[in-house]
XYZ file of C-alpha atoms in Angstrom:
329
model
C 0.044 -0.136 -0.076
C 1.491 3.315 -0.988
C 1.552 5.800 1.857
C -0.186 9.083 1.257
C 2.469 11.831 1.695
C 2.020 15.602 2.775
C 4.965 17.747 1.960
C 5.999 21.106 3.163
C 5.347 24.270 1.064
C 8.048 25.985 -0.846
C 7.690 28.984 1.412
C 9.757 27.459 4.155
C 13.500 28.150 3.895
C 16.128 25.520 4.373
C 17.311 26.743 7.764
C 14.654 24.843 9.910
C 15.547 21.665 8.109
C 19.255 22.012 8.835
C 18.656 22.742 12.481
C 16.455 19.726 12.815
C 19.071 17.739 11.355
C 21.797 19.115 13.686
C 19.391 18.314 16.750
C 18.594 14.820 15.594
C 22.296 13.992 15.242
C 23.106 11.011 13.228
C 19.362 9.961 12.749
C 18.803 13.082 10.432
C 20.065 14.635 7.390
C 19.886 18.143 5.909
C 16.533 17.441 4.530
C 14.900 17.690 8.111
C 12.613 15.825 10.156
C 10.630 13.202 8.543
C 7.775 11.297 10.443
C 5.545 8.278 9.631
C 2.197 7.273 10.961
C 0.702 3.764 10.803
C -2.956 3.747 11.701
C -5.175 0.487 11.958
C -7.983 1.844 9.588
C -9.094 5.006 8.046
C -8.160 8.278 9.154
C -11.385 9.630 7.625
C -13.451 8.347 10.376
C -14.084 10.021 13.583
C -12.302 8.499 16.619
C -9.080 6.812 17.150
C -7.515 6.704 13.777
C -8.418 10.418 13.197
C -6.542 11.172 16.604
C -3.338 9.550 15.156
C -3.849 11.716 11.923
C -4.177 14.933 13.995
C -1.041 13.983 15.786
C 0.857 13.775 12.515
C -0.538 16.962 11.253
C 0.376 18.643 14.593
C 4.122 17.480 14.110
C 3.996 18.810 10.690
C 2.415 22.195 11.369
C 4.361 23.100 14.530
C 7.655 21.347 13.886
C 8.228 21.780 10.212
C 8.281 17.991 9.547
C 7.719 16.047 6.289
C 4.920 13.624 7.108
C 3.357 10.612 5.755
C 0.889 7.970 6.829
C -0.384 4.544 5.788
C -3.768 2.996 6.518
C -3.490 -0.827 7.442
C -5.934 -3.579 8.448
C -5.326 -5.954 11.366
C -2.425 -7.866 9.679
C 0.856 -8.053 11.761
C 2.854 -8.964 8.605
C 1.825 -5.402 7.338
C 2.809 -3.468 10.333
C 6.468 -4.836 10.079
C 6.518 -4.213 6.237
C 5.285 -0.449 6.876
C 7.710 0.034 9.727
C 10.647 -1.298 7.418
C 9.488 0.809 4.665
C 9.623 4.031 6.646
C 12.867 3.316 8.448
C 14.563 2.321 5.169
C 13.525 5.596 3.731
C 15.161 7.692 6.552
C 12.139 8.511 8.581
C 13.445 9.565 12.056
C 10.118 9.100 13.963
C 7.354 6.512 13.124
C 4.282 6.510 15.267
C 2.484 3.113 15.443
C -1.093 4.239 16.564
C -1.979 1.371 18.623
C -0.714 -1.340 21.021
C -1.198 -3.915 18.270
C 2.120 -2.214 16.608
C 4.353 -2.877 19.410
C 5.869 -6.203 18.448
C 6.508 -5.106 14.842
C 8.241 -2.110 16.102
C 10.574 -4.091 18.394
C 11.417 -6.442 15.461
C 12.346 -3.408 13.067
C 14.051 -1.635 15.716
C 16.732 -4.112 15.962
C 17.837 -3.162 12.381
C 17.129 0.659 12.554
C 18.724 1.744 15.879
C 18.879 5.391 14.738
C 14.970 5.389 14.227
C 12.456 6.347 17.003
C 9.488 4.204 17.169
C 6.500 5.615 19.115
C 3.612 3.311 20.117
C 0.374 4.511 21.159
C -1.325 2.875 24.032
C 1.875 1.107 25.260
C 3.921 1.096 28.376
C 7.191 -0.040 26.713
C 10.575 1.633 26.645
C 13.085 -0.313 25.133
C 15.967 1.531 23.528
C 14.040 3.801 20.994
C 10.865 2.016 21.129
C 8.810 4.306 23.374
C 5.209 3.842 24.520
C 2.954 6.663 24.602
C 0.033 6.044 26.756
C -3.060 8.242 27.860
C -4.479 6.777 30.965
C -8.080 6.297 29.807
C -8.954 4.726 33.119
C -8.923 8.059 34.738
C -11.814 9.682 32.694
C -13.718 6.390 32.442
C -13.466 6.270 36.283
C -15.382 9.562 36.268
C -18.037 8.122 33.805
C -18.457 5.078 36.219
C -19.220 7.339 39.049
C -21.782 9.118 36.890
C -23.300 5.846 35.696
C -23.567 4.495 39.227
C -25.315 7.847 40.498
C -27.616 8.093 37.569
C -28.226 4.663 36.247
C -29.320 1.105 37.145
C -26.954 -0.984 35.158
C -23.970 -0.285 32.727
C -22.832 -1.815 29.569
C -19.269 -1.499 28.091
C -18.527 -2.531 24.301
C -14.950 -3.117 23.358
C -13.096 -3.606 20.251
C -10.367 -5.927 20.742
C -9.536 -7.158 24.479
C -6.063 -5.489 24.480
C -4.594 -3.579 27.459
C -5.802 0.083 26.686
C -9.476 -0.939 26.341
C -9.180 -3.321 29.302
C -7.624 -0.403 31.356
C -10.353 2.159 30.338
C -13.135 -0.532 31.314
C -11.337 -1.303 34.662
C -11.343 2.388 35.302
C -15.045 2.563 34.660
C -15.902 -0.354 36.811
C -13.605 0.933 39.754
C -15.483 4.285 39.614
C -18.919 2.768 39.568
C -18.120 0.266 42.218
C -16.557 3.135 44.407
C -20.329 4.470 44.436
C -22.076 1.207 44.750
C -20.003 -2.224 45.098
C -23.032 -4.103 43.585
C -23.608 -1.845 40.678
C -24.215 -4.328 37.829
C -21.815 -3.931 34.763
C -21.847 -6.099 31.483
C -18.549 -6.057 29.469
C -18.180 -7.543 25.876
C -15.640 -7.479 22.874
C -16.682 -7.720 19.233
C -13.113 -8.749 18.124
C -12.154 -6.057 15.909
C -12.208 -2.274 15.438
C -14.049 -2.109 12.110
C -17.401 -3.755 12.474
C -20.030 -1.206 13.427
C -22.751 -3.733 13.017
C -21.265 -5.894 15.607
C -20.668 -2.967 18.094
C -24.374 -1.855 17.317
C -25.670 -5.394 18.189
C -23.477 -5.836 21.223
C -24.861 -2.351 22.511
C -28.642 -3.380 21.744
C -28.121 -6.784 23.472
C -26.910 -5.062 26.630
C -29.655 -2.405 26.484
C -32.245 -5.247 26.077
C -30.978 -6.705 29.243
C -31.485 -3.569 31.204
C -28.413 -1.615 30.792
C -29.422 2.118 30.740
C -25.825 3.700 30.656
C -23.664 2.102 27.684
C -20.062 3.297 26.572
C -18.745 1.882 23.222
C -14.917 1.851 22.746
C -13.951 0.211 19.439
C -12.060 2.719 17.550
C -13.911 3.041 14.058
C -16.613 0.507 15.049
C -17.594 2.828 18.077
C -20.252 4.666 16.055
C -22.289 1.549 15.931
C -22.575 1.583 19.808
C -23.741 5.100 19.554
C -26.265 4.323 16.909
C -27.836 1.632 19.135
C -28.082 3.907 22.041
C -29.728 6.544 19.983
C -32.278 4.138 18.730
C -33.020 2.770 22.179
C -34.437 6.211 23.295
C -33.509 8.987 25.666
C -33.572 6.792 28.776
C -30.111 5.215 27.922
C -27.229 7.600 28.754
C -23.511 7.684 27.659
C -20.602 9.808 27.186
C -18.827 10.607 24.015
C -15.298 9.420 23.906
C -12.206 10.507 21.726
C -14.441 12.381 19.271
C -17.677 14.273 19.382
C -20.470 11.725 18.572
C -23.193 14.173 19.963
C -24.691 14.100 16.143
C -25.243 10.385 16.485
C -26.857 10.302 19.755
C -28.030 14.020 20.519
C -30.421 12.836 23.253
C -28.297 10.505 25.019
C -24.756 11.991 25.485
C -24.073 13.601 28.820
C -20.512 14.815 28.265
C -17.359 14.377 26.270
C -14.002 12.941 26.923
C -11.321 13.951 24.568
C -7.508 13.804 24.900
C -5.646 16.175 22.958
C -3.186 13.399 22.097
C -2.027 15.383 19.080
C -0.280 17.935 21.180
C 0.999 15.330 23.517
C 2.733 13.772 20.567
C 4.088 17.051 19.247
C 5.765 17.622 22.668
C 7.321 14.184 22.742
C 8.686 14.621 19.063
C 9.884 17.891 19.872
C 12.092 16.574 22.989
C 13.354 13.970 20.343
C 14.223 16.657 17.808
C 16.117 18.677 20.343
C 18.004 15.736 21.856
C 15.985 15.069 24.746
C 14.212 11.831 24.076
C 11.957 10.421 27.021
C 13.756 8.299 29.532
C 10.727 6.283 30.245
C 7.372 5.619 28.559
C 5.067 8.630 28.524
C 1.725 8.627 30.372
C -0.811 11.565 29.788
C -3.499 11.903 32.444
C -5.988 14.394 34.272
C -2.908 16.250 35.547
C -2.173 16.991 31.941
C -4.733 19.710 31.299
C -3.630 20.507 27.716
C -4.054 16.948 26.834
C -6.837 15.371 28.605
C -10.315 17.034 29.020
C -13.557 15.714 30.584
C -16.478 18.021 30.309
C -20.327 17.934 30.849
C -22.913 18.949 28.200
C -25.287 21.754 28.785
C -27.230 21.801 25.501
C -28.998 18.451 25.700
C -32.310 17.142 26.897
C -30.548 15.606 29.885
C -27.635 16.607 31.715
C -25.621 15.542 35.003
C -26.944 17.594 38.013
C -24.953 20.163 39.716
C -24.302 17.985 42.950
C -22.938 15.233 40.902
C -20.785 17.689 38.965
C -19.299 19.042 41.982
C -18.352 15.564 43.242
C -16.845 14.496 39.816
C -14.824 17.755 39.982
C -13.571 16.833 43.524
C -12.700 13.322 42.405
C -10.934 14.484 39.331
C -8.679 16.737 41.387
C -8.013 13.820 43.640
C -6.925 11.567 40.638
C -4.757 14.387 39.272
C -3.099 14.828 42.400
C -2.393 10.938 42.478
C -4.508 10.443 45.524
C -7.093 8.232 44.008
C -6.086 4.993 42.110
C -8.459 4.416 38.954
C -7.589 0.733 38.309
C -5.751 -2.097 39.647
C -2.675 -3.765 37.741
């Protein structure tokens, strides 16, 4: 698959490229910083893949990089090939946007020790293979608190049973059970990130079994979950995650969790460009106000009561300060 490449305009002079080359040392050349992106699906879809694309564009716009991306299916062999292709073409930084890219990055990194491999939703730090992880358990903990205070039963629809999604759902369950240890929660995985019909059917099944608070977390397939919620009427509540799905379920969404992962990636790549690469894996959380936002909606037919909002604000502050653990390892 041929990558789609976005190149810098001719109006930018050579000086920024030379500077970037000097800062990156042996890994760079005079032609400047080059960054590639691997996404497990289409960047045209709202949600996880679009976040990776926005991160890439942020690096292009703020750091003057030449950037490229490739859209892939869930095929580990294609992951390795894409990493090899970028590394062999002299790309200095390659972002594998998902935990599933980790093994392929470790494999290719052995042959390209001067290339930085950033892996989204990963805790790894081996040489220049560096995990970038947003602790999604933190905002999901807040959602769980709201669910237990406003609902009778919750349902969680995941894509694949991988650590980032498991962590998010663990946070939700911990939050709900901090309110009511017996609050019932159903959890299922559709086995992929693309089948919107499967996500919809899973959500509908949970709602039929009494779930009145449902949160889908399945990358491109996530929209199917919101479609199910919308079709089930205004008594089923949810939060929009990663992107704003309010148009899909306008009568059901109570608030929005977004992570400005793009800016987080920009700052990590900036550090690499300046010769200050991370000494450990990177974890963004509620303490990083420029990266993670959790907001309530005020323009819908349903809303979170003020007393619950005040409690959520207090809990959020405790999480940011490190005083509340949002999941157990």
